[in-house]
Short mmCIF file of C-alpha atoms in Angstrom, two decimals:
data_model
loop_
_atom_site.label_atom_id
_atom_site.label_comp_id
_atom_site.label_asym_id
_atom_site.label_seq_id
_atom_site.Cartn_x
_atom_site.Cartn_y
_atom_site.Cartn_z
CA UNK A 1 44.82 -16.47 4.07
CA UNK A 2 43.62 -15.41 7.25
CA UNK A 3 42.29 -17.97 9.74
CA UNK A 4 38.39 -18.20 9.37
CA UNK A 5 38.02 -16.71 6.32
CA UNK A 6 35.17 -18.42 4.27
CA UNK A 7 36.12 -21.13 1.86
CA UNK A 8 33.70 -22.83 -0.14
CA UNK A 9 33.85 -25.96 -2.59
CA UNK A 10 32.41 -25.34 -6.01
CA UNK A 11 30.55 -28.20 -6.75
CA UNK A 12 28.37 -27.05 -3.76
CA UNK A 13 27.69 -23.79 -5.24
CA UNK A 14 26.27 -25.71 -8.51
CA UNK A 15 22.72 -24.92 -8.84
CA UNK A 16 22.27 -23.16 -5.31
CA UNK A 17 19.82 -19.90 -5.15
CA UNK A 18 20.52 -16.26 -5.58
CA UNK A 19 19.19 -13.80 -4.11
CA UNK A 20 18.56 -10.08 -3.88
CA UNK A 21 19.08 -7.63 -1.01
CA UNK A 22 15.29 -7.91 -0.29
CA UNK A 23 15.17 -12.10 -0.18
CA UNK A 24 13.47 -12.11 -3.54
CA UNK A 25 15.23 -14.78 -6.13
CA UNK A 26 17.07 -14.11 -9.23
CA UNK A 27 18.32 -17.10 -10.41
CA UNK A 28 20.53 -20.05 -9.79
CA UNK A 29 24.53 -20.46 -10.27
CA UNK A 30 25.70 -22.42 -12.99
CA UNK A 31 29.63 -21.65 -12.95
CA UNK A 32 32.04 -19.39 -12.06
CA UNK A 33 34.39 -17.28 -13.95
CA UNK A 34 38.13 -16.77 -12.67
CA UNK A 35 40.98 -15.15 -14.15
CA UNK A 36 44.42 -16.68 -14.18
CA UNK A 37 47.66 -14.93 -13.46
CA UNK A 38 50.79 -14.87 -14.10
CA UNK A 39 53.86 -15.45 -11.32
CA UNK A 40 52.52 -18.73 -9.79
CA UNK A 41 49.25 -16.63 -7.83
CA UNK A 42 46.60 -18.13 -7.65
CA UNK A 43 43.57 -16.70 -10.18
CA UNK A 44 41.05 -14.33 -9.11
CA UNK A 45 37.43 -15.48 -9.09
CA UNK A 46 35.65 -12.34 -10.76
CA UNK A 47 32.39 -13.23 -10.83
CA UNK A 48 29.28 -15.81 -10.82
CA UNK A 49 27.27 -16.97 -14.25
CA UNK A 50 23.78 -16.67 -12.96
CA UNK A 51 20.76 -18.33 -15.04
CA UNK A 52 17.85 -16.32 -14.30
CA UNK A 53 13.84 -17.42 -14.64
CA UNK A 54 13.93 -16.69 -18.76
CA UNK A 55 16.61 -19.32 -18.69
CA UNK A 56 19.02 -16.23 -19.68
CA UNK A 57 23.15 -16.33 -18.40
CA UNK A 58 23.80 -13.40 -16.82
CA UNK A 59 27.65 -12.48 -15.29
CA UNK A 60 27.30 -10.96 -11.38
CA UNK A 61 30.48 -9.70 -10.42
CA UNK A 62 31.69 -10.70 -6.78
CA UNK A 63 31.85 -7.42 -5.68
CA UNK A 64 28.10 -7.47 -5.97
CA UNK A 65 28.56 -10.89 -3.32
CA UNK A 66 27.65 -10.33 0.19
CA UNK A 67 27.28 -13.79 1.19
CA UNK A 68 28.39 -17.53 0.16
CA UNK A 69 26.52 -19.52 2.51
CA UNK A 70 23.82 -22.27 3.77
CA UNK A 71 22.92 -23.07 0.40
CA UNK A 72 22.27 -19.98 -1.46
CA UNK A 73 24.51 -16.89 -2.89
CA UNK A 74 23.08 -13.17 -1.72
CA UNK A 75 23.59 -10.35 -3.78
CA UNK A 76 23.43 -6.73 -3.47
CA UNK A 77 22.46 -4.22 -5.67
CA UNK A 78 20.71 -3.87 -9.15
CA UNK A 79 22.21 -6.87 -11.31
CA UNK A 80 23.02 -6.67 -15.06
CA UNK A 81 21.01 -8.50 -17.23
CA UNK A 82 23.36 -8.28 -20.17
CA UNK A 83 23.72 -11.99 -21.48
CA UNK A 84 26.93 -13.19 -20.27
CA UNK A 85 29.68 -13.71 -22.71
CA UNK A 86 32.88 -15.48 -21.79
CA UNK A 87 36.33 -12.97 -22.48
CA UNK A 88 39.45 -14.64 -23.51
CA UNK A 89 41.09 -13.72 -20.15
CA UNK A 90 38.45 -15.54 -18.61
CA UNK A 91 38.05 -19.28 -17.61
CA UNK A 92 34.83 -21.33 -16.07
CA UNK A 93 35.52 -23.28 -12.61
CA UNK A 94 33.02 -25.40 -13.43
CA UNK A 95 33.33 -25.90 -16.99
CA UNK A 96 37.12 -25.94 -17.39
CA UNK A 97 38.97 -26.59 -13.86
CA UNK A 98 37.16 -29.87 -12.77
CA UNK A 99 37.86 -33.52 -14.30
CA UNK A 100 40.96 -31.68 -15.66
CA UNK A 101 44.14 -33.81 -15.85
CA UNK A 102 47.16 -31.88 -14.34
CA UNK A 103 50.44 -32.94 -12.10
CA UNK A 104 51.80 -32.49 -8.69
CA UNK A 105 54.60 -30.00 -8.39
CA UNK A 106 56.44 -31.82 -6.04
CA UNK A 107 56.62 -35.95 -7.60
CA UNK A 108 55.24 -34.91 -11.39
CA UNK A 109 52.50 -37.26 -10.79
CA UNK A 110 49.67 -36.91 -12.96
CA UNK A 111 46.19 -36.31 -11.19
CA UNK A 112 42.16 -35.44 -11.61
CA UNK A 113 40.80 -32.45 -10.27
CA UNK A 114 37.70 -33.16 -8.59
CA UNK A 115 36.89 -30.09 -6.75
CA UNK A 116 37.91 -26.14 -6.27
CA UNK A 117 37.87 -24.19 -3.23
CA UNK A 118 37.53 -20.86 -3.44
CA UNK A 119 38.10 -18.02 -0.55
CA UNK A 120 37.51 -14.71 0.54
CA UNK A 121 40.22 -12.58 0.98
CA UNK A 122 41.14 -10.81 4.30
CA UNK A 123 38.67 -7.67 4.63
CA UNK A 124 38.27 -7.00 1.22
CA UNK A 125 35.77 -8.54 -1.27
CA UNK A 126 37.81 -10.20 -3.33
CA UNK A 127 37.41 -13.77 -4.03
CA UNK A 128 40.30 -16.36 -5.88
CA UNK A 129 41.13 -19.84 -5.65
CA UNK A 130 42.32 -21.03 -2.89
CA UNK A 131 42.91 -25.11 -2.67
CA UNK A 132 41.94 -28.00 -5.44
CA UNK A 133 40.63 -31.34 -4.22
CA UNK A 134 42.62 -34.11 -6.42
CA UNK A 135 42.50 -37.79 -7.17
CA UNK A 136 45.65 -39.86 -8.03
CA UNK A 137 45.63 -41.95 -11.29
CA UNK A 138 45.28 -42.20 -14.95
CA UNK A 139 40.87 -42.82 -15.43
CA UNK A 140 38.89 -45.78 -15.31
CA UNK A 141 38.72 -47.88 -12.81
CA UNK A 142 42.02 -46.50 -11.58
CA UNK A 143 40.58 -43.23 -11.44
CA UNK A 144 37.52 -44.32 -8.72
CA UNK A 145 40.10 -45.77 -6.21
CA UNK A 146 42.75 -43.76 -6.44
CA UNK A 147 44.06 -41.48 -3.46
CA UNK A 148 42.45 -38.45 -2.87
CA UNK A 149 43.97 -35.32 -1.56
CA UNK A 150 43.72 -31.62 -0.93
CA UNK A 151 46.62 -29.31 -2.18
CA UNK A 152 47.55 -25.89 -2.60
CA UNK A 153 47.38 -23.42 -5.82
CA UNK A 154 51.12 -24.07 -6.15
CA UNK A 155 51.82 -27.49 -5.58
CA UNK A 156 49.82 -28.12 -9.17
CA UNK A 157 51.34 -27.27 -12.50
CA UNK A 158 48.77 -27.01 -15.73
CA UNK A 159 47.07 -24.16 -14.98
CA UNK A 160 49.37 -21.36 -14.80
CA UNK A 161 49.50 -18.37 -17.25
CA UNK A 162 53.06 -18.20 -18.96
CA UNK A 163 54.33 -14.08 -18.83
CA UNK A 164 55.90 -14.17 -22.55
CA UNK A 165 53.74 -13.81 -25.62
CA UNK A 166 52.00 -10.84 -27.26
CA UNK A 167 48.51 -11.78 -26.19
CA UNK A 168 45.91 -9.82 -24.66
CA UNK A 169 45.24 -12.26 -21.84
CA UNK A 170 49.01 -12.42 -20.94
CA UNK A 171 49.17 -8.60 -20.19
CA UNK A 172 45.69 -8.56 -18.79
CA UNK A 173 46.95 -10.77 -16.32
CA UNK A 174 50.03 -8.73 -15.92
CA UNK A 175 48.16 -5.58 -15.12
CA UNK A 176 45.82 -7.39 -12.54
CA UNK A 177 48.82 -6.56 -9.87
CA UNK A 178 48.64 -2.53 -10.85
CA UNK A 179 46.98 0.12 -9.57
CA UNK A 180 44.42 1.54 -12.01
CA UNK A 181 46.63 4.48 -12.32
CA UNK A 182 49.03 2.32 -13.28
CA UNK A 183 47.29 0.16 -15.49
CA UNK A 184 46.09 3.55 -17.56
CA UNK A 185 50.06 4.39 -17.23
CA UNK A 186 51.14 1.66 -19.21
CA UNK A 187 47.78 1.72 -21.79
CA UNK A 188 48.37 4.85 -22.50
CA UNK A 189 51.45 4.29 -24.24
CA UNK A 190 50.26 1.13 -26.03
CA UNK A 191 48.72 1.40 -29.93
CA UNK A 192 45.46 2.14 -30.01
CA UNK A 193 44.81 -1.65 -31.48
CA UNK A 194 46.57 -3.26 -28.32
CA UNK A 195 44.82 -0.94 -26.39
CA UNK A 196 41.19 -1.86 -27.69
CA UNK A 197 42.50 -5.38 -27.50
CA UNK A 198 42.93 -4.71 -23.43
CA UNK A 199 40.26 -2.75 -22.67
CA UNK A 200 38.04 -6.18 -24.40
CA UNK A 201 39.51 -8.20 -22.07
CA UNK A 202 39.29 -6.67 -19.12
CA UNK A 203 35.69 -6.78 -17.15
CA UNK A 204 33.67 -4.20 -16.83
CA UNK A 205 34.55 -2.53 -13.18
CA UNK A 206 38.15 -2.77 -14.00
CA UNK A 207 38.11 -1.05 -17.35
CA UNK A 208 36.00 1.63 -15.34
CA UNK A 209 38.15 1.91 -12.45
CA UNK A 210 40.69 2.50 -15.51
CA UNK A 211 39.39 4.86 -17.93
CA UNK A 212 38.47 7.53 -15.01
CA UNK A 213 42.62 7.50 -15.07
CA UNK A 214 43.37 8.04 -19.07
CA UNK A 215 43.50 10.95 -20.74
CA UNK A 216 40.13 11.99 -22.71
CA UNK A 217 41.11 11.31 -25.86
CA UNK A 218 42.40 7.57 -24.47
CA UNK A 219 38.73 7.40 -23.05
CA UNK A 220 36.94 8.36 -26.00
CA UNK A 221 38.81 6.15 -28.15
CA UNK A 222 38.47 3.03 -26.13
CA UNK A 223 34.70 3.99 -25.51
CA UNK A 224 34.34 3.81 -29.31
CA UNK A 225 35.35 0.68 -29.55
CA UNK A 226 33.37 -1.08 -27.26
CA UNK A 227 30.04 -2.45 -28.21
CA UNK A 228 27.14 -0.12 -27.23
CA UNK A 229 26.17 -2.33 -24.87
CA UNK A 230 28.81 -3.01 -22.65
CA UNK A 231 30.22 0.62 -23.71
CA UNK A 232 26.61 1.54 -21.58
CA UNK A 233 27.73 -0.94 -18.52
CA UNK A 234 31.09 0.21 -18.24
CA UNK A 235 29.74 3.87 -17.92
CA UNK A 236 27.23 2.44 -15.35
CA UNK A 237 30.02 1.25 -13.50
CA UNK A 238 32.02 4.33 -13.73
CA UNK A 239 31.86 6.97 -10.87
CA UNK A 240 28.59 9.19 -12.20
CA UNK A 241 31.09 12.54 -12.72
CA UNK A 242 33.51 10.68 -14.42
CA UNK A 243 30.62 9.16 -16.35
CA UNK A 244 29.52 12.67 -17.27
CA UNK A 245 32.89 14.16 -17.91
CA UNK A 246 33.42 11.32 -20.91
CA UNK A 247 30.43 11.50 -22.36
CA UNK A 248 30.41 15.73 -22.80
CA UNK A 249 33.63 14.58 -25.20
CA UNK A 250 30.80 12.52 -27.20
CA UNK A 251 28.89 13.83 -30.24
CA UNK A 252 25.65 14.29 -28.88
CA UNK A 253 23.73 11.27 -30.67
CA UNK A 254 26.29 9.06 -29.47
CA UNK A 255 25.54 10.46 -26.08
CA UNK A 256 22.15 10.32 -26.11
CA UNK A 257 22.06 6.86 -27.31
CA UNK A 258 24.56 5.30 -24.13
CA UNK A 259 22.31 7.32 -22.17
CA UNK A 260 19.48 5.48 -23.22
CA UNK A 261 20.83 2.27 -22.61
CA UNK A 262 21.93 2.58 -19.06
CA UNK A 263 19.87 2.09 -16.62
CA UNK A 264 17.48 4.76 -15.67
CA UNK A 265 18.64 5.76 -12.11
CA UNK A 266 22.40 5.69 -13.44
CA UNK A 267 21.49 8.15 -16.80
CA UNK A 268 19.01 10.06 -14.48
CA UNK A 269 22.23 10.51 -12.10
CA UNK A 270 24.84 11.80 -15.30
CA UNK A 271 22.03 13.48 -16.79
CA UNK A 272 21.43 15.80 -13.61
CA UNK A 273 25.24 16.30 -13.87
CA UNK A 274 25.90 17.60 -17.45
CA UNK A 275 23.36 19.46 -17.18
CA UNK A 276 26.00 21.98 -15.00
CA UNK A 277 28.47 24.19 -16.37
CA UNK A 278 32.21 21.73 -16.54
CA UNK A 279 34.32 24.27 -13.44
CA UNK A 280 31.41 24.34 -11.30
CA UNK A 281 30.37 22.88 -8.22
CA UNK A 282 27.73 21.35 -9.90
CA UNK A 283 30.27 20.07 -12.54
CA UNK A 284 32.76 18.61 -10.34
CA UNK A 285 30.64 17.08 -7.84
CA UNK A 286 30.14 13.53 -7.66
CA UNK A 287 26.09 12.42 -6.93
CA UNK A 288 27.18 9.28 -4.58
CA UNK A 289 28.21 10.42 -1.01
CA UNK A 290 27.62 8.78 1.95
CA UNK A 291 24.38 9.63 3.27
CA UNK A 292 22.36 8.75 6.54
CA UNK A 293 19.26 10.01 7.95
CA UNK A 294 19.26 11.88 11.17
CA UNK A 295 18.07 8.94 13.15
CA UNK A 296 21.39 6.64 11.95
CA UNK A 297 24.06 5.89 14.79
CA UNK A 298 28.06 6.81 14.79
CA UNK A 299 28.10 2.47 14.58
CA UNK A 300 25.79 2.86 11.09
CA UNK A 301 28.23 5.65 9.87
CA UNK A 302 31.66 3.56 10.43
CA UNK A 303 30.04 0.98 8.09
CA UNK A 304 29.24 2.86 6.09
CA UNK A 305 32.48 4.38 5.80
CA UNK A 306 34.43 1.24 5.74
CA UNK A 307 33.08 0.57 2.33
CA UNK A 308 35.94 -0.93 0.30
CA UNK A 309 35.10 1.23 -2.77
CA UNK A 310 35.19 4.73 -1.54
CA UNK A 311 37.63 6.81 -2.02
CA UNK A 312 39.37 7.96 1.27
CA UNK A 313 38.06 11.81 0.48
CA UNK A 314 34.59 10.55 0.54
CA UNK A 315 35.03 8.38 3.01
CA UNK A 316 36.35 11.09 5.22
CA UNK A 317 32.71 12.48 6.38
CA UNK A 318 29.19 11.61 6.27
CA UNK A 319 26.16 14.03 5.48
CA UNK A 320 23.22 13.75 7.34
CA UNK A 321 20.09 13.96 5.15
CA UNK A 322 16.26 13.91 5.56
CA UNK A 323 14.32 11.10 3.41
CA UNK A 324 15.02 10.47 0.89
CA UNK A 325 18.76 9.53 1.38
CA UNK A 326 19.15 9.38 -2.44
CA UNK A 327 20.68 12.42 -4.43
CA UNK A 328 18.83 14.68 -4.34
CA UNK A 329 17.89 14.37 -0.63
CA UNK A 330 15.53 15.68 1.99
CA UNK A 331 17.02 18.77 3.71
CA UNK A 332 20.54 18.86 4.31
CA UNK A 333 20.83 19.30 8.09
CA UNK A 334 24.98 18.83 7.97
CA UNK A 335 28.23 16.96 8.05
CA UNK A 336 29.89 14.38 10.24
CA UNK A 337 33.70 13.81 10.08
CA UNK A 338 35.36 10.54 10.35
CA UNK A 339 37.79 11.74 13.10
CA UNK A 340 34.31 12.88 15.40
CA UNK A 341 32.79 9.40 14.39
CA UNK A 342 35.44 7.48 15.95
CA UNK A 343 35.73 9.97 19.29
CA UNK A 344 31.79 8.95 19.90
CA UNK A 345 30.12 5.93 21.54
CA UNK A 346 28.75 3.62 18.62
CA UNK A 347 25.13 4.35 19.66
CA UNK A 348 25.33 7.79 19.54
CA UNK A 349 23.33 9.32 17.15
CA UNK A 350 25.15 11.29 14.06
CA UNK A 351 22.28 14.00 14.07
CA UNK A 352 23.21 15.05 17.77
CA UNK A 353 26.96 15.14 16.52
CA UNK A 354 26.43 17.05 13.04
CA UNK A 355 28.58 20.15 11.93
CA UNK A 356 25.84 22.55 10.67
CA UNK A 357 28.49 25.26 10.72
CA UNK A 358 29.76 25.72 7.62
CA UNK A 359 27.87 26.94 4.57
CA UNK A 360 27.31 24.27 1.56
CA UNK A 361 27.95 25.63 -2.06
CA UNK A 362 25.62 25.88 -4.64
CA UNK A 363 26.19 24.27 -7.80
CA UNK A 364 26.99 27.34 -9.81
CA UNK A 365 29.81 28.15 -7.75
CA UNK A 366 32.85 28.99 -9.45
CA UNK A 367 35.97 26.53 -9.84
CA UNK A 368 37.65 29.38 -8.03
CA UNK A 369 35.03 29.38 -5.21
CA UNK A 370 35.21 25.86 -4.36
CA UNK A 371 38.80 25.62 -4.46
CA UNK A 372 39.75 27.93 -1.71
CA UNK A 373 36.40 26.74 0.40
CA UNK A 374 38.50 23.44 0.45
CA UNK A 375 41.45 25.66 1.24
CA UNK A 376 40.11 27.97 3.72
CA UNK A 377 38.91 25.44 5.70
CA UNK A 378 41.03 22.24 5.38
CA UNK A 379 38.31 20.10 3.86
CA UNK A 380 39.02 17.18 1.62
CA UNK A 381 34.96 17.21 0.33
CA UNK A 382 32.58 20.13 0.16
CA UNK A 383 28.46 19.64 0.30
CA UNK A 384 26.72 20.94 -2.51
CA UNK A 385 22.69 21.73 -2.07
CA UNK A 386 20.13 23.30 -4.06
CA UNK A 387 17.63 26.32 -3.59
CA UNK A 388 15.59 24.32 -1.04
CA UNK A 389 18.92 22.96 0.49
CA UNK A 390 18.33 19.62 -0.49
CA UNK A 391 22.00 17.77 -0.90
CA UNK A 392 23.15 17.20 -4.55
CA UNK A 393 26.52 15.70 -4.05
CA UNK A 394 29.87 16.09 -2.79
CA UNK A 395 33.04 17.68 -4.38
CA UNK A 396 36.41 16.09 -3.69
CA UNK A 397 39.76 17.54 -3.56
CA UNK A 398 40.67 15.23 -5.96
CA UNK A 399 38.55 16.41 -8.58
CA UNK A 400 39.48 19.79 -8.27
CA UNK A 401 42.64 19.00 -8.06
CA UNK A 402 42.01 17.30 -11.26
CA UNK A 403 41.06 20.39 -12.50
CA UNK A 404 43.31 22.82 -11.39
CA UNK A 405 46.35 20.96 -13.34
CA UNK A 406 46.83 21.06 -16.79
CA UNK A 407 44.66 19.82 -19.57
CA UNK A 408 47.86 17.23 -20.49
CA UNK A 409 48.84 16.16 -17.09
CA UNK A 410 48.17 12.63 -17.50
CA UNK A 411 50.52 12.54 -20.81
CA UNK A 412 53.21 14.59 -19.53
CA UNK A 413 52.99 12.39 -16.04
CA UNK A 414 52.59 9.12 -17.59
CA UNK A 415 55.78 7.59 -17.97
CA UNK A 416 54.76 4.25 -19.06
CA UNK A 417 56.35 0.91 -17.86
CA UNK A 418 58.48 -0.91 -20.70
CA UNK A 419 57.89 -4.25 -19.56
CA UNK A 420 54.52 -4.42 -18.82
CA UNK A 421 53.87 -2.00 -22.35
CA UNK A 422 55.73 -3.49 -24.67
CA UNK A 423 53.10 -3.70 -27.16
CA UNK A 424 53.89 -1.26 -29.56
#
């Protein structure tokens, strides 16, 4: 860990505040929900339970976590109100770690946890477990005065995640050291029961970062077998084209009813997207580029950019927007590309640095078209506006690129890993 990254007890996050992005509160924490792994790391702390006013448990991930601090837990972004339900790769700090009797590595003395510390991870978002506050002795009275100490994730042992075994949780935890990419790799080649078995297990961002990597037919299958619910929350967190792309496989009341139980901005978003012919601009494009008004600074555009969830091609320019900064915008006025961003002071601002040079497609332009507008002019991301040149979204190279390979290139590529697949 690096030096002053934020670690925080658990106990003291028991019944603290949450808030939104605007100060407004949504409810109060009751536990936390970690993931244990296998090889001796310590688990991954995915997410908070949250009980909101109608006394309902709700999950919010820790990617939606901006700050652990002073007595209250801010959040950002729209929260799902789904009621939480625990997965079998899933454990509760509160409700499973503490007053849990496990030993010392080192002497194979027996000892009480009392308290979990949990910390941040070096610039990223990620949370996991980081020390466990023990007490010597066997309970009772013995229990009250025994020594207390602070150890390490590996100087315990009853915890741990054993590697061998058929189960679900066993190569969920396997696959939480993979690449998405990889982790669709070595689903693809499992049977489609050990696949749906998986793709329950694993939470909702993951299985999304995930099925944008399978194969259609993979996505459609493992779509099928979700709940309708959480089939409509996985697509929610799913990039919006990728959203779009799996649902056109869908018959189209099946469509229409995930549609209808996402949330409105995220259907409105697909929606506006299937509503383009597949190898076109409009098509390929995804609706969530980085977007500042003309008024923003080079300092508000590195922040921007920084964003652990973009992909590098969008996080390779900004386009600068008149209100609303939502897709579809104001009028496009141009691009700014990371290199220019970083040759500029921090309070310059982007709209007297812009690129208004190059022409933005439309979104009926040809597959064709868009590829050698990438080519021609070394971009990794084209703008796409509409007849009143307001900005509809960005396509990447890697899209295209998706594209431009054949319809089977994720079979024919994926070679599967034996050990981590060996479901079959």
């Amino acid at each position: 860990m690096a030096a002053g990254a934020p670690r925080v007890f658990v106990s003291h996050l028991s019944g603290v505040p949450v808030f939104d992005p605007n100060g407004d509160q949504v409810g109060r924490v009751r536990d936390l929900v970690a993931m244990l792994r296998v090889g001796g790391r310590p688990p991954r702390l995915l997410g908070m339970v949250v009980e909101v006013v109608s006394r309902r448990r709700i999950f919010v991930p820790m990617t939606r976590v901006t700050g652990v601090e002073s007595g209250q837990v801010i959040t950002t972004g729209v929260v799902n109100m789904r009621r939480f339900e625990q997965r079998p790769t899933e454990r509760l700090v509160l409700g499973e770690f503490l007053d849990r009797r496990v030993r010392l590595t080192e002497t194979d003395e027996e000892v009480t946890v009392l308290d979990v510390a949990i910390q941040q991870l070096p610039a990223r978002r990620d949370w996991e477990i980081d020390k466990f506050f023990v007490r010597k002795g066997r309970g009772g009275a013995l229990r009250r005065k025994g020594e207390t100490l602070t150890v390490e994730w590996s100087a315990i042992s009853g915890f741990s995640l054993e590697e061998h075994g058929q189960g679900a949780e066993s190569l969920v935890a396997t696959f939480d050291r993979l690449r998405p990419t990889d982790v669709a790799n070595a689903m693809h080649h499992l049977t489609p029961k050990r696949r749906a078995e998986v793709a329950a297990a694993l939470d909702d961002d993951r299985l999304a970062d995930v099925l944008e990597e399978l194969p259609g037919d993979d996505q459609v299958e493992i779509l099928g077998k979700l709940e309708e619910d959480r089939a409509a929350d996985v697509l929610e967190a799913m990039d919006p084209d990728d959203a779009a792309d799996l649902l056109s496989e869908l018959p189209e009341a099946d469509k229409e009813r995930l549609l209808a139980l996402m949330r409105p901005d995220d259907a409105a978003d697909v929606r506006r997207l299937l509503s383009y012919e597949e190898r076109t601009a409009g098509g390929l494009m995804t609706t969530e580029p980085i977007i500042l008004r003309p008024d923003a600074t080079v300092a508000d555009a590195l922040a921007r950019v920084r964003q652990q969830d973009l992909s590098p091609a969008l996080a390779a320019q900004v386009y600068v927007c008149r209100s609303p900064d939502e897709t579809p915008t104001g009028k496009y006025l141009g691009t700014v590309h990371f290199q220019r961003l970083l040759r500029d002071p921090p309070y310059t601002l982007v709209s007297s640095i812009v690129d208004s040079d190059l022409v933005p497609l439309t979104p009926d332009t040809p597959l064709p078209a868009v590829t050698s507008y990438l080519a021609a002019y070394n971009m990794v991301s084209v703008p796409v506006v509409d007849e009143s040149g307001s900005l509809l979204g960005a396509v990447t190279v890697d899209d295209v690129l998706d594209h431009l390979l054949p319809e089977d290139w994720r079979e024919t590529d994926f070679q599967g890993e034996e050990g981590i697949a060996g479901g079959r």
